[in-house]
Every structure is written in C-alpha cells, then in structure tokens.
Coordinates of C-alpha atoms in Angstrom, one line a residue:
Chain A
M1 CA 79.9 146.9 121.8
D2 CA 83.6 147.3 121.6
T3 CA 84.7 146.5 125.1
A4 CA 84.0 143.1 126.6
P5 CA 81.4 143.0 129.4
G6 CA 83.0 143.1 132.8
V7 CA 86.0 144.9 131.6
S8 CA 86.2 148.5 132.7
A9 CA 86.9 151.1 130.0
T10 CA 90.0 152.4 131.7
H11 CA 91.5 149.0 131.7
A12 CA 90.8 148.5 128.0
L13 CA 92.5 151.8 127.3
S14 CA 95.6 150.9 129.3
D15 CA 95.8 147.5 127.7
P16 CA 99.5 147.4 126.8
P17 CA 100.8 145.8 123.6
G18 CA 103.1 142.8 123.6
V19 CA 102.3 139.2 124.3
G20 CA 103.9 139.0 127.7
A21 CA 102.3 142.2 128.9
R22 CA 98.9 141.1 127.4
L23 CA 99.1 137.9 129.3
A24 CA 99.9 139.7 132.5
A25 CA 96.9 142.0 131.9
L26 CA 94.7 139.0 131.2
L27 CA 95.7 137.4 134.4
Q28 CA 95.3 140.7 136.3
R29 CA 91.7 141.0 135.3
R30 CA 91.5 137.4 136.3
S31 CA 89.8 136.6 133.0
V32 CA 91.5 134.0 130.9
L33 CA 88.1 133.0 129.7
P34 CA 88.3 134.5 126.1
T35 CA 91.5 132.5 125.5
L36 CA 90.4 129.4 127.3
L37 CA 87.3 129.2 125.1
L38 CA 89.5 129.3 122.0
V39 CA 91.9 126.6 123.1
P40 CA 90.1 123.6 121.6
V41 CA 89.6 125.2 118.2
L42 CA 93.2 126.5 118.3
L43 CA 94.5 123.0 119.1
F44 CA 92.5 121.5 116.2
F45 CA 93.8 124.3 114.0
I46 CA 97.4 123.9 114.9
V47 CA 97.5 120.1 114.7
W48 CA 95.4 119.6 111.6
N49 CA 96.2 122.8 109.7
T50 CA 99.2 124.9 110.7
V51 CA 101.6 121.9 111.1
P52 CA 100.4 120.2 107.9
T53 CA 100.5 123.4 105.9
L54 CA 104.1 124.1 107.1
W55 CA 105.0 120.6 106.2
L56 CA 103.5 121.1 102.7
L57 CA 105.4 124.4 102.3
G58 CA 108.6 122.7 103.3
L59 CA 108.1 119.7 101.1
S60 CA 107.3 121.9 98.1
F61 CA 111.1 122.8 98.0
Y62 CA 112.1 119.1 97.8
R63 CA 112.1 116.4 95.2
F64 CA 110.3 113.6 96.9
S65 CA 108.6 110.6 95.5
L66 CA 106.8 108.2 97.9
T67 CA 107.3 105.2 95.6
S68 CA 111.1 105.6 95.0
G69 CA 112.0 105.0 98.7
R70 CA 114.7 107.6 98.4
P71 CA 115.0 110.5 100.9
P72 CA 113.8 113.9 99.7
I73 CA 116.3 116.0 97.8
F74 CA 116.3 119.8 98.3
T75 CA 115.7 121.6 95.0
G76 CA 114.9 125.1 96.1
F77 CA 112.2 126.6 93.7
G78 CA 112.8 123.7 91.3
N79 CA 109.3 122.3 91.7
F80 CA 107.7 125.8 91.2
E81 CA 109.8 126.4 88.1
S82 CA 108.8 123.0 86.6
I83 CA 105.1 123.7 87.4
L84 CA 105.2 127.1 85.8
Q85 CA 106.9 125.7 82.7
D86 CA 104.6 122.7 82.5
S87 CA 102.1 123.3 79.7
E88 CA 99.8 120.6 81.1
V89 CA 99.4 122.6 84.3
W90 CA 98.5 125.8 82.4
L91 CA 96.1 123.8 80.4
A92 CA 94.5 122.3 83.5
L93 CA 94.3 125.8 85.1
S94 CA 92.8 127.5 82.1
R95 CA 90.3 124.6 81.7
T96 CA 89.4 125.0 85.4
F97 CA 88.8 128.7 85.0
L98 CA 86.7 128.1 81.8
F99 CA 84.7 125.5 83.8
V100 CA 84.2 127.9 86.7
I101 CA 83.2 130.8 84.5
L102 CA 80.8 128.7 82.4
A103 CA 79.3 126.7 85.3
V104 CA 78.8 129.7 87.5
G105 CA 77.6 131.9 84.7
I106 CA 75.0 129.4 83.5
E107 CA 73.9 128.5 87.1
T108 CA 73.5 132.2 88.0
V109 CA 71.4 133.1 84.9
L110 CA 69.3 129.9 85.3
G111 CA 69.0 130.3 89.0
L112 CA 68.0 133.9 88.7
L113 CA 65.3 133.1 86.2
L114 CA 64.0 130.1 88.2
G115 CA 64.2 132.1 91.4
L116 CA 62.1 134.8 89.9
L117 CA 59.7 132.1 88.7
F118 CA 59.4 130.7 92.2
W119 CA 59.0 134.2 93.8
N120 CA 55.2 134.0 94.1
S121 CA 55.1 130.3 95.0
Q122 CA 53.8 130.8 98.5
R123 CA 50.5 129.2 97.7
L124 CA 51.9 126.4 95.6
P125 CA 50.2 123.1 96.8
G126 CA 52.8 120.8 98.3
R127 CA 55.4 123.7 98.1
R128 CA 57.7 122.0 100.7
V129 CA 57.8 118.8 98.8
A130 CA 58.4 120.6 95.5
L131 CA 61.3 122.6 97.0
T132 CA 62.8 119.5 98.6
M133 CA 62.8 117.9 95.1
L134 CA 64.3 120.9 93.6
F135 CA 67.1 121.1 96.2
T136 CA 67.8 117.3 96.2
P137 CA 70.6 117.4 93.6
M138 CA 72.7 119.6 96.0
V139 CA 72.7 117.0 98.7
L140 CA 73.2 113.9 96.5
T141 CA 76.6 112.2 97.1
P142 CA 78.8 113.5 94.3
V143 CA 80.3 110.0 93.8
A144 CA 76.8 108.5 93.3
A145 CA 75.7 111.3 91.1
G146 CA 78.8 111.1 88.9
T147 CA 78.6 107.3 88.6
F148 CA 74.9 107.3 87.8
W149 CA 75.2 110.0 85.2
R150 CA 77.6 107.7 83.4
L151 CA 74.6 105.3 82.8
I152 CA 72.3 108.2 81.8
Y153 CA 74.9 109.4 79.3
D154 CA 75.7 105.9 78.0
P155 CA 75.6 105.9 74.2
T156 CA 73.9 102.4 74.2
F157 CA 71.9 101.9 77.4
G158 CA 71.4 105.6 78.5
V159 CA 68.1 107.3 78.7
L160 CA 69.4 110.4 76.8
S161 CA 70.5 108.2 73.9
A162 CA 67.1 106.6 73.9
M163 CA 65.5 110.0 73.7
L164 CA 67.8 111.1 70.9
R165 CA 66.9 107.9 69.0
G166 CA 63.2 108.5 69.7
L167 CA 63.6 111.9 68.1
G168 CA 65.4 110.3 65.1
L169 CA 68.7 112.0 65.9
P170 CA 72.1 110.2 65.9
T171 CA 73.3 109.1 69.4
V172 CA 76.2 110.9 71.0
N173 CA 78.9 109.3 73.1
F174 CA 78.6 112.2 75.6
L175 CA 81.4 111.3 78.0
G176 CA 83.6 109.3 75.6
D177 CA 83.9 111.9 72.9
A178 CA 86.5 114.5 73.4
R179 CA 84.3 117.1 71.8
T180 CA 81.3 116.6 74.1
A181 CA 82.9 115.4 77.3
F182 CA 83.6 118.9 78.8
G183 CA 80.1 120.1 78.0
S184 CA 78.5 117.0 79.4
V185 CA 80.2 117.2 82.8
L186 CA 79.5 120.9 82.8
A187 CA 75.8 120.1 82.3
V188 CA 75.8 117.8 85.3
D189 CA 77.4 120.5 87.5
V190 CA 74.7 122.9 86.3
W191 CA 72.0 120.4 87.2
M192 CA 73.5 119.9 90.7
W193 CA 74.1 123.5 91.5
T194 CA 71.5 125.6 89.8
P195 CA 69.2 124.9 92.8
F196 CA 71.8 126.7 95.0
M197 CA 71.5 129.8 92.9
V198 CA 67.7 129.5 93.0
L199 CA 68.0 129.4 96.8
M200 CA 70.2 132.5 96.8
T201 CA 67.9 134.3 94.4
L202 CA 64.9 133.6 96.6
A203 CA 66.9 135.0 99.6
A204 CA 67.8 138.1 97.6
L205 CA 64.2 138.6 96.6
A206 CA 63.1 138.2 100.2
S207 CA 65.4 141.0 101.2
V208 CA 63.6 143.5 98.9
P209 CA 61.3 145.8 101.0
K210 CA 57.7 145.2 100.0
A211 CA 56.9 149.0 100.1
E212 CA 59.5 149.7 97.4
L213 CA 58.0 147.0 95.2
E214 CA 54.5 148.5 95.6
A215 CA 55.9 151.9 94.8
A216 CA 57.5 150.6 91.7
E217 CA 54.1 149.0 90.8
I218 CA 52.3 152.3 91.3
D219 CA 55.0 154.1 89.2
R220 CA 54.3 151.5 86.5
L221 CA 58.0 150.6 86.1
S222 CA 58.5 147.9 83.5
F223 CA 59.7 144.5 84.7
L224 CA 63.3 145.1 83.6
Q225 CA 63.3 148.5 85.4
R226 CA 61.9 146.9 88.5
L227 CA 64.6 144.2 88.3
R228 CA 67.4 146.7 87.9
L229 CA 66.3 149.5 90.1
V230 CA 64.6 147.7 93.0
I231 CA 65.4 144.0 93.1
L232 CA 69.1 144.1 92.1
H233 CA 69.6 147.2 94.2
H234 CA 68.6 145.4 97.3
G235 CA 69.5 141.9 96.5
K236 CA 72.9 142.3 94.8
F237 CA 74.9 141.5 97.9
I238 CA 73.2 138.2 98.6
L239 CA 73.6 137.4 94.9
M240 CA 77.2 138.4 95.0
L241 CA 77.8 136.1 98.0
G242 CA 76.1 133.3 96.2
I243 CA 78.1 133.7 93.0
L244 CA 81.3 133.8 95.1
L245 CA 80.5 130.7 97.1
R246 CA 79.7 128.9 93.8
T247 CA 82.9 130.2 92.2
I248 CA 85.0 128.8 95.1
D249 CA 83.1 125.5 95.1
A250 CA 83.3 125.1 91.3
F251 CA 87.0 125.7 91.5
K252 CA 87.2 122.7 93.9
T253 CA 85.2 120.4 91.7
M254 CA 86.7 116.9 91.7
D255 CA 84.7 113.8 92.8
L256 CA 81.8 114.5 90.5
I257 CA 83.9 114.7 87.3
Y258 CA 86.5 112.1 88.4
D259 CA 83.7 109.6 88.7
M260 CA 82.3 110.4 85.3
T261 CA 85.4 110.6 83.1
F262 CA 88.5 110.2 85.3
G263 CA 89.6 113.5 83.7
G264 CA 89.4 112.1 80.2
P265 CA 89.0 111.4 77.3
G266 CA 92.6 112.5 76.9
S267 CA 92.7 115.2 79.5
T268 CA 89.7 117.1 78.2
T269 CA 87.9 117.2 81.6
Q270 CA 91.0 117.2 83.8
L271 CA 90.5 120.2 86.1
V272 CA 93.4 121.2 88.3
A273 CA 92.1 119.5 91.4
I274 CA 91.9 116.2 89.5
M275 CA 95.4 116.8 88.1
L276 CA 96.8 117.3 91.6
Y277 CA 95.0 114.2 92.8
R278 CA 96.5 112.0 90.1
R279 CA 100.0 113.4 90.6
A280 CA 99.8 113.0 94.3
F281 CA 97.9 109.8 94.8
E282 CA 98.4 107.9 91.6
V283 CA 102.0 108.9 90.7
F284 CA 103.0 109.8 94.3
S285 CA 105.4 112.6 93.3
M286 CA 104.9 114.4 96.6
G287 CA 107.3 117.4 96.2
W288 CA 105.9 118.5 92.9
S289 CA 102.3 118.0 94.2
S290 CA 103.0 120.0 97.3
A291 CA 104.2 122.9 95.2
L292 CA 101.1 122.8 93.1
A293 CA 99.0 122.6 96.3
V294 CA 100.8 125.7 97.6
I295 CA 99.9 127.5 94.4
L296 CA 96.2 126.4 94.8
L297 CA 96.3 127.5 98.4
L298 CA 97.3 131.0 97.3
I299 CA 94.5 131.1 94.8
S300 CA 92.0 130.0 97.5
I301 CA 93.3 132.7 99.9
A302 CA 92.6 135.3 97.1
F303 CA 89.0 133.9 96.8
T304 CA 88.5 134.0 100.5
A305 CA 89.8 137.6 100.7
T306 CA 87.3 138.6 98.0
F307 CA 84.5 136.9 99.8
I308 CA 85.3 138.7 103.1
F309 CA 85.6 142.0 101.2
V310 CA 82.1 141.7 99.8
L311 CA 80.8 140.6 103.2
H312 CA 82.3 143.7 104.8
A313 CA 81.0 145.9 102.0
R314 CA 77.5 144.7 102.9
E315 CA 78.0 145.3 106.6
R316 CA 79.3 148.8 105.9
R317 CA 76.3 149.6 103.8
K318 CA 74.0 148.3 106.4
Q319 CA 75.6 150.6 109.0
D320 CA 75.3 153.6 106.6
M321 CA 71.7 153.1 106.0
P322 CA 70.0 151.7 109.1
A323 CA 66.8 149.6 108.6
Chain B
M1 CA 41.9 130.0 91.7
T2 CA 42.2 131.2 88.2
L3 CA 43.5 129.1 85.3
R4 CA 46.6 131.3 85.3
T5 CA 47.4 130.3 88.8
H6 CA 46.9 126.6 88.0
L7 CA 49.2 126.9 85.0
Y8 CA 51.8 128.7 87.1
H9 CA 51.7 126.1 89.8
A10 CA 51.9 123.3 87.2
L11 CA 55.0 125.0 85.7
L12 CA 56.7 125.2 89.1
W13 CA 56.0 121.5 89.8
L14 CA 57.4 120.7 86.4
V15 CA 60.7 122.5 87.2
A16 CA 61.0 120.7 90.5
L17 CA 60.3 117.4 88.9
L18 CA 62.8 118.1 86.1
F19 CA 65.6 118.6 88.7
F20 CA 64.5 115.6 90.6
A21 CA 64.2 113.3 87.5
P22 CA 67.8 111.9 87.5
V23 CA 67.4 111.0 91.2
A24 CA 64.0 109.5 90.5
W25 CA 65.7 107.4 87.8
I26 CA 68.2 106.1 90.3
V27 CA 65.4 105.2 92.7
L28 CA 63.4 103.5 89.9
S29 CA 66.5 101.6 88.8
S30 CA 67.0 100.1 92.2
F31 CA 63.8 98.1 91.8
K32 CA 64.8 96.8 88.4
T33 CA 66.7 93.6 87.6
A34 CA 70.2 94.0 86.1
T35 CA 68.8 93.2 82.6
Q36 CA 66.0 95.7 82.9
I37 CA 68.4 98.5 83.9
L38 CA 70.4 97.9 80.7
S39 CA 67.5 97.3 78.4
V40 CA 67.2 99.2 75.2
P41 CA 65.0 101.3 75.1
P42 CA 64.9 101.9 78.9
V43 CA 61.8 100.5 80.5
L44 CA 59.4 102.7 82.5
L45 CA 56.8 100.1 83.5
F46 CA 58.0 96.9 85.1
R47 CA 57.3 94.6 88.0
P48 CA 59.4 96.0 90.9
T49 CA 61.7 93.6 92.6
L50 CA 63.2 93.8 96.1
A51 CA 65.9 91.2 95.2
N52 CA 68.6 94.0 94.8
Y53 CA 67.9 95.2 98.3
E54 CA 68.2 91.8 99.7
R55 CA 71.5 91.2 98.0
V56 CA 73.0 94.5 98.8
L57 CA 71.8 94.6 102.4
S58 CA 73.3 91.1 103.0
N59 CA 76.7 92.4 102.0
P60 CA 78.7 93.0 105.2
H61 CA 80.9 95.7 103.5
I62 CA 77.8 97.8 102.8
L63 CA 76.3 97.5 106.3
W64 CA 79.7 98.3 107.7
G65 CA 79.9 101.3 105.4
F66 CA 76.5 102.6 106.6
L67 CA 77.6 102.2 110.2
N68 CA 80.8 104.0 109.5
S69 CA 79.1 106.8 107.6
L70 CA 76.8 107.3 110.6
L71 CA 79.5 107.1 113.2
L72 CA 82.0 109.3 111.4
S73 CA 79.5 112.1 110.5
C74 CA 77.7 112.2 113.8
S75 CA 80.8 112.2 116.0
A76 CA 82.8 114.6 113.9
V77 CA 79.9 117.0 113.7
V78 CA 79.1 116.9 117.4
I79 CA 82.8 117.5 118.4
A80 CA 83.1 120.3 115.8
V81 CA 79.9 122.1 116.9
A82 CA 80.8 121.8 120.6
V83 CA 84.3 123.4 120.3
S84 CA 83.1 125.8 117.7
F85 CA 80.4 127.1 119.9
L86 CA 82.9 128.0 122.6
A87 CA 85.2 129.7 120.1
A88 CA 82.4 131.5 118.4
F89 CA 81.3 132.8 121.9
S90 CA 84.8 134.1 122.6
F91 CA 85.0 135.7 119.1
S92 CA 81.6 137.3 119.4
R93 CA 81.8 138.6 123.0
F94 CA 85.5 139.3 123.8
K95 CA 86.8 140.0 120.3
P96 CA 90.3 138.9 121.1
R97 CA 93.1 140.4 119.0
G98 CA 93.3 138.6 115.7
T99 CA 89.7 137.6 115.5
A100 CA 89.3 138.8 112.0
F101 CA 92.5 137.1 110.9
L102 CA 91.5 133.8 112.6
M103 CA 88.1 133.8 111.0
F104 CA 89.7 134.4 107.7
L105 CA 92.2 131.5 108.1
L106 CA 89.4 129.2 109.2
L107 CA 87.4 130.0 106.1
S108 CA 90.3 129.6 103.7
I109 CA 90.7 125.9 104.8
R110 CA 87.3 125.3 103.3
M111 CA 88.1 127.2 100.1
L112 CA 91.0 124.9 99.2
P113 CA 90.5 122.1 96.7
G114 CA 90.1 118.8 98.5
S115 CA 93.2 117.1 97.0
A116 CA 95.3 120.1 98.1
A117 CA 93.8 120.1 101.6
I118 CA 94.3 116.3 102.1
L119 CA 97.9 116.1 100.8
P120 CA 99.8 117.3 103.9
I121 CA 97.3 115.4 106.1
Y122 CA 98.0 112.3 104.2
L123 CA 101.8 112.7 104.6
M124 CA 101.3 113.4 108.4
Y125 CA 99.0 110.4 108.9
V126 CA 101.4 108.1 107.1
G127 CA 104.3 109.4 109.1
L128 CA 102.4 109.1 112.4
G129 CA 100.6 105.8 111.6
W130 CA 97.2 107.4 112.0
K131 CA 95.9 106.2 108.7
D132 CA 92.6 104.2 108.9
S133 CA 92.1 104.9 112.5
Y134 CA 88.7 106.1 113.7
A135 CA 90.2 108.9 115.8
G136 CA 92.3 110.1 112.9
V137 CA 89.4 110.2 110.5
I138 CA 86.9 111.7 112.9
L139 CA 89.2 114.4 114.2
F140 CA 90.1 115.4 110.7
Y141 CA 86.5 115.7 109.7
A142 CA 85.8 117.6 112.9
M143 CA 88.6 120.0 112.0
F144 CA 87.1 120.4 108.5
S145 CA 83.6 121.1 110.0
I146 CA 84.9 123.7 112.5
P147 CA 85.2 126.7 110.1
F148 CA 81.7 126.4 108.9
S149 CA 80.4 126.0 112.5
V150 CA 82.3 128.9 113.9
W151 CA 81.1 131.2 111.1
I152 CA 77.5 130.2 111.5
L153 CA 77.5 130.3 115.3
K154 CA 79.4 133.6 115.6
G155 CA 76.7 135.2 113.4
F156 CA 74.0 133.9 115.7
I157 CA 75.7 134.8 118.9
D158 CA 76.3 138.3 117.6
G159 CA 72.6 138.5 117.3
V160 CA 72.0 137.8 121.0
S161 CA 72.1 141.1 123.0
V162 CA 75.0 141.4 125.5
R163 CA 72.3 142.5 128.0
F164 CA 71.6 138.8 128.6
D165 CA 75.2 138.3 129.6
E166 CA 75.2 141.3 131.8
T167 CA 71.9 140.5 133.5
G168 CA 73.2 136.9 134.1
L169 CA 76.5 138.1 135.6
V170 CA 74.9 140.8 137.7
N171 CA 72.5 138.2 139.1
G172 CA 75.4 136.1 140.2
A173 CA 75.6 133.4 137.5
G174 CA 79.1 132.4 136.4
W175 CA 80.2 132.6 132.8
F176 CA 79.6 128.9 132.4
R177 CA 75.9 129.3 133.4
V178 CA 75.6 132.3 131.2
I179 CA 76.9 130.4 128.2
A180 CA 75.0 127.2 128.8
R181 CA 71.7 128.6 130.1
L182 CA 71.3 132.0 128.6
I183 CA 73.1 132.0 125.3
F184 CA 73.0 128.4 124.1
P185 CA 69.2 128.1 124.0
Q186 CA 68.9 131.3 122.0
V187 CA 71.2 130.2 119.3
M188 CA 69.6 126.8 118.8
P189 CA 68.7 127.5 115.2
G190 CA 72.4 128.2 114.5
V191 CA 73.4 125.0 116.3
I192 CA 71.0 123.0 114.3
A193 CA 72.1 124.6 111.0
A194 CA 75.7 123.9 111.8
L195 CA 75.0 120.3 112.8
I196 CA 72.9 119.4 109.8
F197 CA 75.1 121.0 107.2
N198 CA 78.3 119.6 108.4
F199 CA 76.5 116.3 108.7
I200 CA 75.5 116.4 105.0
F201 CA 79.1 117.4 104.1
V202 CA 80.7 114.5 106.0
W203 CA 78.0 112.1 105.0
N204 CA 78.7 112.7 101.3
E205 CA 82.4 113.1 101.6
F206 CA 84.5 110.8 99.5
L207 CA 88.1 112.0 98.9
F208 CA 89.3 112.4 102.5
N209 CA 87.9 109.1 103.6
Y210 CA 89.5 107.4 100.6
I211 CA 92.9 108.9 101.2
I212 CA 93.3 108.9 105.0
G213 CA 90.8 106.1 105.8
G214 CA 91.1 102.4 104.8
P215 CA 89.1 99.2 104.9
R216 CA 88.1 99.7 108.5
T217 CA 86.9 103.3 108.3
A218 CA 85.5 103.3 104.8
N219 CA 82.2 105.2 104.5
I220 CA 79.5 104.5 101.9
P221 CA 80.8 106.9 99.2
V222 CA 84.2 105.0 99.4
A223 CA 82.4 101.6 99.5
L224 CA 80.4 102.7 96.5
A225 CA 83.4 103.8 94.5
T226 CA 85.4 100.7 95.3
G227 CA 82.6 98.2 95.0
L228 CA 81.4 99.5 91.7
Y229 CA 82.8 96.9 89.3
S230 CA 81.8 93.3 89.3
G231 CA 82.2 90.8 86.5
G232 CA 83.9 93.2 84.1
G233 CA 81.2 95.9 84.2
V234 CA 79.6 98.4 86.6
D235 CA 77.2 96.7 88.9
W236 CA 74.3 99.2 88.4
T237 CA 71.8 97.5 90.7
F238 CA 74.4 97.9 93.5
V239 CA 74.9 101.6 92.6
S240 CA 71.2 102.4 92.5
V241 CA 70.3 100.5 95.7
V242 CA 73.1 102.0 97.8
T243 CA 72.4 105.5 96.4
T244 CA 68.7 105.2 97.0
L245 CA 69.2 104.2 100.6
Y246 CA 72.0 106.7 101.1
I247 CA 70.1 109.8 99.9
I248 CA 67.2 109.3 102.4
P249 CA 68.8 111.1 105.3
P250 CA 69.9 114.2 103.3
I251 CA 66.5 114.4 101.7
L252 CA 64.8 114.2 105.0
V253 CA 67.1 116.9 106.3
V254 CA 66.2 119.2 103.4
F255 CA 62.5 118.5 103.9
L256 CA 62.4 118.8 107.7
F257 CA 64.9 121.7 108.1
Q258 CA 64.0 123.7 105.0
R259 CA 64.2 127.0 106.8
F260 CA 67.8 126.3 107.8
L261 CA 68.9 125.6 104.3
L262 CA 69.9 129.1 103.4
V263 CA 71.9 129.9 106.5
G264 CA 73.4 126.5 106.3
M265 CA 74.6 126.8 102.7
T266 CA 76.1 130.2 103.0
F267 CA 78.3 129.8 106.1
G268 CA 75.7 131.7 108.1
T269 CA 76.3 134.9 106.1
V270 CA 72.8 135.0 104.7
R271 CA 69.7 134.5 106.8
G272 CA 66.1 134.4 106.0
E273 CA 63.5 132.0 104.8
V274 CA 62.7 130.8 101.3

C-alpha cells in the first residue's frame, strides 16, 4: 500500500512539494493525524537527541575542561587534530576493532556450532528450563557479571585457579597480567554473548524450508553440502543481522570490561568507549571528549547504514521470490 | 528413546549448564559466609546461611536501589512504548516523508557507545540542573527505549492488514477507535516484546544512571558498583546476594516470554520461535 487509506489517489498525485504547501495540503484533507501521532516521539528526539548532539558538535570545536572553571576557548579543528595525532587513541581504536573481530568471530563460530547442536532439541526434557539457563548470561547485569568474574579469575581465591592447581598447572593472574588480561575479558564477552548467536542460528535454521532439507536428504548431500547449499542459502540474512548486531554491541562494550580491569593493566584492555569515559568523566576534558564522541558517532552511523542495507537486501530478495 | 537420543539430550543439558555455571556460582556464593567464599580451595558443600540476605536486605541503600530500579525501568518503558506505538502507527500507515530517514536516525542512537551518548546529555543536565531528578532520568531512559520500540512495533503494525483500518473507518469508527480497538490488540506480542526488552535494558543499565543520576535516583547496578568495597576489599557476600536477587526478574522474563526473545533481541527485524 503506497497511499494512506482515506486519501484519494488524485490528491496524493497533486501533493505539492515544499513545507508550507504540504502543511496546507495536510490541513486541506483535514488530516493532521500522521504528524500528530509523531509529535511525542519527535519531542523526545529533539530534546534528548538533536539538541544534545548539536551541543556536542559545537563543543568539539572548543577547548573546555569542566574542572578548570575557565570558559571554553574556540580552537577550530584543534581537538580533532590532537585526537588524530594521539597514538593512544589509535591504539584504543585498533584494540577495539581487534576485540570486536575476535569476539564476534568466536561467538559466531561457537554460536553456529551450538545452534546446529540444538537444532533437533524439540523433544529435550525440560527444554524451556535448559534454554533459559543457556540464555541467562545475556540478561545478567554487566556490572554484576564483570565484578563477579574478578573473583572467578582471582589467582588466589578463584575457582579457575583452583582448577588449574588441581590439574597440577601453575596458576595464572588472568586479569592482572598484561599478557592474559585481553584474552580473559574476551572470554567473558564470549561467555555472555555466544547464547545470542545460538539464538540467531536457531532462527536461521527455522527459516529453512523443510521440503528442501528433505530433498537434500534424498539427494544424499553431505552435511557440509547441506550446510552450504541449503541452510546458509536460506539462513544467511538472519545470520548476517545477528553478526551485525553483535558487531555494533561489541563496539560499545564498556561496563563489563571496566568492572573487571578498569581498562588495565596498563591500558591493555582499554577499549575506545572506556577511554572516552575516562577522559570525559574522570579527567573532565569535555572539548576533547566531545570530538572523540563525534568520531564514534560517525562510526556508529556507518554501522547503522550497513545494518539497514542488509535489512533492505533481505526485503528485496523476499519480494523477488515470493513465499 | 534410543541411547543415542539420551546421550544427545545429556549433551544439550551439559551445554546449558556450562553457560549457567558462573551464575550458579554467584547464587551459591550468596549462601556462604565471607570466609567460605574466599576459602582455598573453593567449597562446594557447606551449610547454607541466610545471614547475608538479612544483612543486605536491612541496608536501606539497597532497598532504595531496588525500588528505584523498579520505578525507573517500569515508568520509562511504559512511556516509551506508548509514544512509540503512536509513531510506529503513523510510520506504518501514512508513511510520512522522511520515514526511512527518521527510522535510521532513531536506530543510530542505539548504535552509539554509551559514554559518547551520555556525554552531551550530561552537559545539558548539569547546565539545566536536571541531574539526579526522577523526571530527568526516566525521560532519558524513555528516549533511549523509543528506537527499539518503534522498530519492533512498526514491524508488527506492518503485518496487520490495512483492511482492518478501512473496515473500521467505513463503519463509522474514528481513527482513535481504530487504533485502540482494532490495531492495538493485534500487535500485543510486539507490545510485550518491546516492554520486556526495554525493561531488561533499563533494569541492567549502569552508565547512564551513574552519570546523570545521583544518590536519590541510583538503581541497583550503581548501588552495587559504589557499595562494592568495605574494609579494604570487595564485599563478596554483598555482591552475590544483590546479584542473585537482581537477576530473578530477567530470568523469569526469559523463561516466561521465551517466544519473544528473538524478536526482542533483534529490534523486531527477525521473527519466529526457537
């Protein structure tokens, strides 16, 4: 449906461009309803998003520290220049991308494998309880998860260390050692978010038509052939969406890691979101932080655009091949 | 059932238990004494104690935190879903110019790292004196829950045939009645999904509350992070008791609303059951 119900086709065709003319046309057809319904959301959006974002944009051109008590000084692109020349920023950014690639990669492979494992679980006794347990890490408060993993990872009192000792292996200072800290926080992220990829894999599997699977069985395709030709062919869009959502979320990771290591030891686990947090709310250099936030905003917009592109690709394909 | 099936089912349960194990360890720890939590090697069998619960639940900060968590998440989510439903209806039925762009902008708010999203809000709240006010915190959470809700609800309203609107209008019902009586009941699953997933988000949210809230509006994640240390170390009994109590609502949601999990976690872009 392209025209709204109650609007005659001729009217829709003669709808003139321009805000004033459009408003007149709206009033003419005595239907301000579409706009009226949007007003509350638009209000929220303007007060809590547009205005603050413009504020942020403006501030990114100033040198402004909340603690100094001095008024902001205009520096043009000074903040952006200093960010682009700051090796710590580049390090944090590359660390973040490494974290995202590893976390999403491992979660996708594990999620795919476990999803396939759970594919035929319809008759599992207590399936609902089992799935609830599997999905619990996703809904655990990140602050609580991060804090408690510190105890699990503790070289003296932790369960993991006790297990290592039990196996006769040397204990590891998981979070305190610069060599193991990154891998340790990565493992916690994998624990928390692999269930999400299991969920997405199950959804992708559910979207595969049964008839084609039966046909593949009759044709005696090997498991890998079935995976590639039938399952991935139908499920790839849902998997793509899952991977994208995870990518965006991993890029944002902050609470979980901050509560485990505060970005340390050194800065080995300092992702860019943590770096921004420290500069903004521990050092209070607001101009510099605003500029970094603007850069992150641009990256997020790129992610969002990719997400929507994939979504539309799926819809286009659906339209091409009905049913 | 064959042996193979039994083994298969045992394996599935093993996987589920493996993922649940760290949470189970937290729950178990909440019934231990402080010395038992830090004993080497860790103890599995012990006489459970409820003393931790008595101590934590008599702490007014924690009770206040629970009330705040409940108040903030429920009110923000209800406001967000109500206004989002109206907007989603408009987007779905009238497709006003700029719909795609607005949907895009809405989503991109959610894609921004939290520290970048809260920075301008913090400056605005400090400037306007809205910090640590219930209205300020609730309305911000509502704004943050809107994108998700609009996306979910638009998907569901798209799925309801326009015939319903037309039939209603032809039979003399106004738009209000069409929306409230014809459309709303049919998109209940979407409304529930939007409600519960925003609820879980706000319930678990730490950073925003920490930055724009304060002593009055602190929720449990903030109370947990700030009440962590006592007597030179982390108070593990406190952490485990608060976490155990706090995770009950999200777990119940996952258990009771399992069929909404998928639509909820994908902004409504993927539907189906698992």
